[in-house]
PDB file of C-alpha atoms in Angstrom:
ATOM      1  CA  TRP A   1      56.594 112.528 -76.252  1.00  0.00           C
ATOM      2  CA  GLY A   2      60.298 112.471 -75.684  1.00  0.00           C
ATOM      3  CA  HIS A   3      63.587 114.293 -75.836  1.00  0.00           C
ATOM      4  CA  HIS A   4      66.525 113.462 -78.087  1.00  0.00           C
ATOM      5  CA  PRO A   5      69.922 114.230 -76.501  1.00  0.00           C
ATOM      6  CA  MET A   6      72.665 112.652 -78.593  1.00  0.00           C
ATOM      7  CA  TYR A   7      76.370 112.298 -77.867  1.00  0.00           C
ATOM      8  CA  GLY A   8      79.408 111.707 -80.059  1.00  0.00           C
ATOM      9  CA  PRO A   9      83.190 111.903 -80.249  1.00  0.00           C
ATOM     10  CA  PRO A  10      85.556 112.975 -78.887  1.00  0.00           C
ATOM     11  CA  PHE A  11      83.666 112.475 -75.614  1.00  0.00           C
ATOM     12  CA  LEU A  12      82.027 109.249 -76.801  1.00  0.00           C
ATOM     13  CA  THR A  13      84.489 106.343 -76.798  1.00  0.00           C
ATOM     14  CA  GLU A  14      84.533 102.662 -75.919  1.00  0.00           C
ATOM     15  CA  HIS A  15      85.446 103.743 -72.361  1.00  0.00           C
ATOM     16  CA  CYS A  16      82.015 105.317 -71.726  1.00  0.00           C
ATOM     17  CA  VAL A  17      79.584 103.776 -69.256  1.00  0.00           C
ATOM     18  CA  LEU A  18      75.863 104.479 -68.862  1.00  0.00           C
ATOM     19  CA  ASP A  19      74.480 104.553 -65.318  1.00  0.00           C
ATOM     20  CA  THR A  20      70.709 104.644 -64.828  1.00  0.00           C
ATOM     21  CA  PRO A  21      68.320 103.097 -62.282  1.00  0.00           C
ATOM     22  CA  ALA A  22      66.501 100.946 -64.886  1.00  0.00           C
ATOM     23  CA  HIS A  23      65.629  97.308 -64.228  1.00  0.00           C
ATOM     24  CA  ARG A  24      64.440  96.044 -67.642  1.00  0.00           C
ATOM     25  CA  MET A  25      65.662  96.275 -71.207  1.00  0.00           C
ATOM     26  CA  LEU A  26      63.554  95.669 -74.274  1.00  0.00           C
ATOM     27  CA  THR A  27      65.034  95.526 -77.757  1.00  0.00           C
ATOM     28  CA  ASP A  28      63.400  96.832 -80.905  1.00  0.00           C
ATOM     29  CA  THR A  29      60.837  94.440 -82.350  1.00  0.00           C
ATOM     30  CA  VAL A  30      62.165  95.073 -85.870  1.00  0.00           C
ATOM     31  CA  GLU A  31      64.988  92.692 -86.809  1.00  0.00           C
ATOM     32  CA  ASP A  32      68.152  94.649 -87.624  1.00  0.00           C
ATOM     33  CA  PRO A  33      71.119  92.696 -89.032  1.00  0.00           C
ATOM     34  CA  ASP A  34      73.469  95.301 -87.490  1.00  0.00           C
ATOM     35  CA  SER A  35      72.070  94.876 -83.969  1.00  0.00           C
ATOM     36  CA  ARG A  36      73.852  92.734 -81.397  1.00  0.00           C
ATOM     37  CA  PHE A  37      70.536  91.698 -79.875  1.00  0.00           C
ATOM     38  CA  VAL A  38      67.605  89.496 -80.800  1.00  0.00           C
ATOM     39  CA  ALA A  39      64.551  91.528 -81.855  1.00  0.00           C
ATOM     40  CA  GLY A  40      61.823  91.713 -79.218  1.00  0.00           C
ATOM     41  CA  HIS A  41      64.012  90.681 -76.274  1.00  0.00           C
ATOM     42  CA  ASP A  42      62.629  91.531 -72.820  1.00  0.00           C
ATOM     43  CA  GLY A  43      64.981  90.952 -69.918  1.00  0.00           C
ATOM     44  CA  PRO A  44      66.835  92.422 -66.965  1.00  0.00           C
ATOM     45  CA  TRP A  45      69.013  95.513 -67.360  1.00  0.00           C
ATOM     46  CA  PRO A  46      71.945  95.833 -67.770  1.00  0.00           C
ATOM     47  CA  ASN A  47      72.755  92.277 -68.877  1.00  0.00           C
ATOM     48  CA  CYS A  48      71.192  91.081 -72.103  1.00  0.00           C
ATOM     49  CA  ALA A  49      71.917  88.053 -74.268  1.00  0.00           C
ATOM     50  CA  ASP A  50      73.273  88.864 -77.711  1.00  0.00           C
ATOM     51  CA  LYS A  51      72.374  86.930 -80.874  1.00  0.00           C
ATOM     52  CA  SER A  52      74.997  84.301 -79.969  1.00  0.00           C
ATOM     53  CA  GLY A  53      73.612  83.833 -76.466  1.00  0.00           C
ATOM     54  CA  ASN A  54      76.471  85.656 -74.719  1.00  0.00           C
ATOM     55  CA  LEU A  55      75.636  88.109 -71.934  1.00  0.00           C
ATOM     56  CA  VAL A  56      76.411  91.717 -72.836  1.00  0.00           C
ATOM     57  CA  ASP A  57      76.649  94.530 -70.286  1.00  0.00           C
ATOM     58  CA  GLY A  58      74.433  97.186 -71.893  1.00  0.00           C
ATOM     59  CA  ARG A  59      76.040  99.915 -69.791  1.00  0.00           C
ATOM     60  CA  ARG A  60      79.351  99.634 -71.665  1.00  0.00           C
ATOM     61  CA  LEU A  61      79.629 101.449 -74.968  1.00  0.00           C
ATOM     62  CA  LEU A  62      81.561 100.338 -78.049  1.00  0.00           C
ATOM     63  CA  SER A  63      84.179 101.878 -80.305  1.00  0.00           C
ATOM     64  CA  GLY A  64      83.091 103.914 -83.311  1.00  0.00           C
ATOM     65  CA  SER A  65      84.228 101.179 -85.684  1.00  0.00           C
ATOM     66  CA  ALA A  66      82.255  98.339 -84.036  1.00  0.00           C
ATOM     67  CA  GLY A  67      79.778  98.080 -86.938  1.00  0.00           C
ATOM     68  CA  VAL A  68      76.774  97.885 -84.607  1.00  0.00           C
ATOM     69  CA  SER A  69      73.375  99.577 -84.512  1.00  0.00           C
ATOM     70  CA  ASP A  70      71.280  98.873 -81.393  1.00  0.00           C
ATOM     71  CA  MET A  71      67.873 100.219 -80.368  1.00  0.00           C
ATOM     72  CA  MET A  72      66.845  99.459 -76.797  1.00  0.00           C
ATOM     73  CA  PHE A  73      64.155 100.644 -74.426  1.00  0.00           C
ATOM     74  CA  LEU A  74      64.989 100.825 -70.725  1.00  0.00           C
ATOM     75  CA  THR A  75      62.106 100.671 -68.312  1.00  0.00           C
ATOM     76  CA  GLU A  76      61.135 100.074 -64.690  1.00  0.00           C
ATOM     77  CA  LEU A  77      63.234 103.044 -63.601  1.00  0.00           C
ATOM     78  CA  ASP A  78      63.515 103.696 -59.856  1.00  0.00           C
ATOM     79  CA  ALA A  79      64.017 107.399 -60.652  1.00  0.00           C
ATOM     80  CA  GLY A  80      64.242 109.603 -63.734  1.00  0.00           C
ATOM     81  CA  TRP A  81      67.936 110.069 -64.471  1.00  0.00           C
ATOM     82  CA  TYR A  82      70.940 108.832 -66.374  1.00  0.00           C
ATOM     83  CA  ALA A  83      74.637 109.613 -66.441  1.00  0.00           C
ATOM     84  CA  LEU A  84      77.040 108.899 -69.282  1.00  0.00           C
ATOM     85  CA  THR A  85      80.612 108.878 -67.967  1.00  0.00           C
ATOM     86  CA  ASN A  86      83.912 108.593 -69.790  1.00  0.00           C
ATOM     87  CA  PRO A  87      86.123 107.274 -66.955  1.00  0.00           C
ATOM     88  CA  ALA A  88      89.269 107.554 -69.093  1.00  0.00           C
ATOM     89  CA  LEU A  89      88.651 111.315 -69.415  1.00  0.00           C
ATOM     90  CA  ARG A  90      86.925 111.572 -65.987  1.00  0.00           C
ATOM     91  CA  VAL A  91      84.098 113.640 -67.466  1.00  0.00           C
ATOM     92  CA  GLY A  92      80.445 112.986 -68.103  1.00  0.00           C
ATOM     93  CA  VAL A  93      76.982 114.276 -68.877  1.00  0.00           C
ATOM     94  CA  ALA A  94      73.811 113.640 -66.899  1.00  0.00           C
ATOM     95  CA  MET A  95      70.109 114.293 -67.226  1.00  0.00           C
ATOM     96  CA  ALA A  96      67.268 114.168 -64.691  1.00  0.00           C
ATOM     97  CA  TRP A  97      63.496 114.438 -65.179  1.00  0.00           C
ATOM     98  CA  ASP A  98      60.105 113.596 -63.692  1.00  0.00           C
ATOM     99  CA  ARG A  99      59.778 109.818 -63.978  1.00  0.00           C
ATOM    100  CA  GLU A 100      55.982 110.118 -63.843  1.00  0.00           C
ATOM    101  CA  VAL A 101      56.057 112.106 -67.095  1.00  0.00           C
ATOM    102  CA  PHE A 102      58.863 110.152 -68.806  1.00  0.00           C
ATOM    103  CA  PRO A 103      58.907 106.611 -67.338  1.00  0.00           C
ATOM    104  CA  HIS A 104      61.135 105.092 -70.053  1.00  0.00           C
ATOM    105  CA  LEU A 105      64.500 105.642 -71.742  1.00  0.00           C
ATOM    106  CA  TRP A 106      65.122 105.034 -75.401  1.00  0.00           C
ATOM    107  CA  TYR A 107      68.754 104.015 -75.872  1.00  0.00           C
ATOM    108  CA  TYR A 108      70.073 104.153 -79.431  1.00  0.00           C
ATOM    109  CA  GLN A 109      73.647 103.291 -80.386  1.00  0.00           C
ATOM    110  CA  GLN A 110      75.175 103.779 -83.824  1.00  0.00           C
ATOM    111  CA  TYR A 111      78.735 102.599 -84.405  1.00  0.00           C
ATOM    112  CA  GLY A 112      79.662 102.946 -88.084  1.00  0.00           C
ATOM    113  CA  THR A 113      76.738 101.162 -89.782  1.00  0.00           C
ATOM    114  CA  LYS A 114      73.780 102.222 -91.922  1.00  0.00           C
ATOM    115  CA  GLY A 115      75.316 102.977 -95.296  1.00  0.00           C
ATOM    116  CA  GLY A 116      72.609 105.369 -96.538  1.00  0.00           C
ATOM    117  CA  ALA A 117      71.644 108.921 -95.657  1.00  0.00           C
ATOM    118  CA  PRO A 118      72.229 110.504 -93.259  1.00  0.00           C
ATOM    119  CA  TRP A 119      74.959 108.269 -91.808  1.00  0.00           C
ATOM    120  CA  TRP A 120      76.776 107.018 -94.920  1.00  0.00           C
ATOM    121  CA  GLY A 121      78.362 104.386 -92.695  1.00  0.00           C
ATOM    122  CA  HIS A 122      80.278 106.895 -90.592  1.00  0.00           C
ATOM    123  CA  ALA A 123      77.998 107.639 -87.644  1.00  0.00           C
ATOM    124  CA  HIS A 124      79.375 107.218 -84.164  1.00  0.00           C
ATOM    125  CA  CYS A 125      76.710 108.427 -81.777  1.00  0.00           C
ATOM    126  CA  VAL A 126      74.539 107.441 -78.850  1.00  0.00           C
ATOM    127  CA  ALA A 127      71.123 108.891 -77.997  1.00  0.00           C
ATOM    128  CA  ILE A 128      69.690 108.445 -74.499  1.00  0.00           C
ATOM    129  CA  GLU A 129      66.135 109.748 -74.569  1.00  0.00           C
ATOM    130  CA  PRO A 130      63.568 110.173 -71.768  1.00  0.00           C
ATOM    131  CA  PHE A 131      60.213 109.131 -73.294  1.00  0.00           C
ATOM    132  CA  THR A 132      56.578 108.622 -72.350  1.00  0.00           C
ATOM    133  CA  THR A 133      56.418 105.199 -74.049  1.00  0.00           C
ATOM    134  CA  LYS A 134      58.605 102.176 -74.520  1.00  0.00           C
ATOM    135  CA  VAL A 135      57.441 101.615 -78.088  1.00  0.00           C
ATOM    136  CA  PRO A 136      58.786 103.656 -81.008  1.00  0.00           C
ATOM    137  CA  MET A 137      55.660 104.418 -83.047  1.00  0.00           C
ATOM    138  CA  LEU A 138      52.575 106.396 -81.987  1.00  0.00           C
ATOM    139  CA  ALA A 139      50.166 103.747 -83.320  1.00  0.00           C
ATOM    140  CA  GLU A 140      52.004 101.097 -81.264  1.00  0.00           C
ATOM    141  CA  ALA A 141      51.898 103.346 -78.189  1.00  0.00           C
ATOM    142  CA  VAL A 142      48.134 103.803 -78.581  1.00  0.00           C
ATOM    143  CA  LYS A 143      47.666 100.046 -79.019  1.00  0.00           C
ATOM    144  CA  ALA A 144      49.754  99.385 -75.880  1.00  0.00           C
ATOM    145  CA  GLY A 145      47.846 102.052 -73.909  1.00  0.00           C
ATOM    146  CA  GLU A 146      51.039 104.045 -73.337  1.00  0.00           C
ATOM    147  CA  HIS A 147      50.177 107.199 -75.251  1.00  0.00           C
ATOM    148  CA  ARG A 148      49.692 110.441 -73.385  1.00  0.00           C
ATOM    149  CA  THR A 149      46.520 112.334 -74.222  1.00  0.00           C
ATOM    150  CA  LEU A 150      45.744 115.899 -73.232  1.00  0.00           C
ATOM    151  CA  GLN A 151      42.131 116.991 -73.250  1.00  0.00           C
ATOM    152  CA  PRO A 152      41.084 120.327 -74.821  1.00  0.00           C
ATOM    153  CA  GLY A 153      42.375 123.126 -72.601  1.00  0.00           C
ATOM    154  CA  GLU A 154      44.524 120.749 -70.553  1.00  0.00           C
ATOM    155  CA  SER A 155      48.253 121.341 -70.278  1.00  0.00           C
ATOM    156  CA  LEU A 156      51.257 119.527 -68.915  1.00  0.00           C
ATOM    157  CA  SER A 157      54.543 121.116 -68.021  1.00  0.00           C
ATOM    158  CA  THR A 158      57.684 119.487 -66.812  1.00  0.00           C
ATOM    159  CA  ARG A 159      61.348 120.209 -66.413  1.00  0.00           C
ATOM    160  CA  LEU A 160      64.501 118.375 -67.408  1.00  0.00           C
ATOM    161  CA  ALA A 161      67.889 119.144 -65.872  1.00  0.00           C
ATOM    162  CA  ALA A 162      71.154 118.528 -67.701  1.00  0.00           C
ATOM    163  CA  ALA A 163      74.601 118.618 -66.139  1.00  0.00           C
ATOM    164  CA  ALA A 164      78.219 118.205 -67.140  1.00  0.00           C
ATOM    165  CA  TYR A 165      80.576 116.866 -64.490  1.00  0.00           C
ATOM    166  CA  SER A 166      84.209 115.942 -63.992  1.00  0.00           C
ATOM    167  CA  GLY A 167      86.312 113.919 -61.588  1.00  0.00           C
ATOM    168  CA  LEU A 168      83.945 110.917 -61.409  1.00  0.00           C
ATOM    169  CA  THR A 169      84.313 107.419 -62.828  1.00  0.00           C
ATOM    170  CA  ALA A 170      80.802 106.209 -61.917  1.00  0.00           C
ATOM    171  CA  VAL A 171      77.504 107.821 -60.892  1.00  0.00           C
ATOM    172  CA  SER A 172      75.106 106.588 -58.222  1.00  0.00           C
ATOM    173  CA  GLU A 173      72.436 109.302 -58.451  1.00  0.00           C
ATOM    174  CA  VAL A 174      71.399 112.472 -60.253  1.00  0.00           C
ATOM    175  CA  SER A 175      68.980 114.734 -58.380  1.00  0.00           C
ATOM    176  CA  ARG A 176      66.007 116.368 -60.115  1.00  0.00           C
ATOM    177  CA  ASP A 177      68.042 119.610 -60.029  1.00  0.00           C
ATOM    178  CA  GLY A 178      70.940 117.953 -61.885  1.00  0.00           C
ATOM    179  CA  GLU A 179      73.269 117.410 -58.927  1.00  0.00           C
ATOM    180  CA  VAL A 180      75.471 114.422 -59.773  1.00  0.00           C
ATOM    181  CA  ARG A 181      76.610 112.034 -57.033  1.00  0.00           C
ATOM    182  CA  GLY A 182      79.110 109.290 -57.558  1.00  0.00           C
ATOM    183  CA  CYS A 183      82.656 108.130 -57.068  1.00  0.00           C
TER     184      CYS A 183
END
């Protein structure tokens, strides 16, 4: 179970920075020639070794022509929130949620790759998605014991808060009500 907020230009540029209280980053287990990262990497967030062994700051986004497609899973969150800030424009978007319901973030970046439908090589977008699992397929989530099951008659409700903000260049916290704190 997850949510799929996606961002693009003109807000999304190489100046954007992702703030979130995650401690670990996993990369997709499927090898992607367009990804900067080794498949199946598990290491500290935000610094991750790329395929050449160089440390990459995962918080920093790329330009739309970078020719990169990355799928990452951020986990070990201290709280359920993220903020995507464009310091050059001094604007950003933030989301907050119940970390007990959505303990992971899927972090997908698409910078002008994937020649087929629907991108045709022109996509420039980033999705930052609160999710119940850190694996992308239901069968994998079941195998890992991360799936959420509701019994007959059982229900689960939760709330996500989204906010737009201006005047900040970095974010230190987003409250469950969507109040953004930063500098």
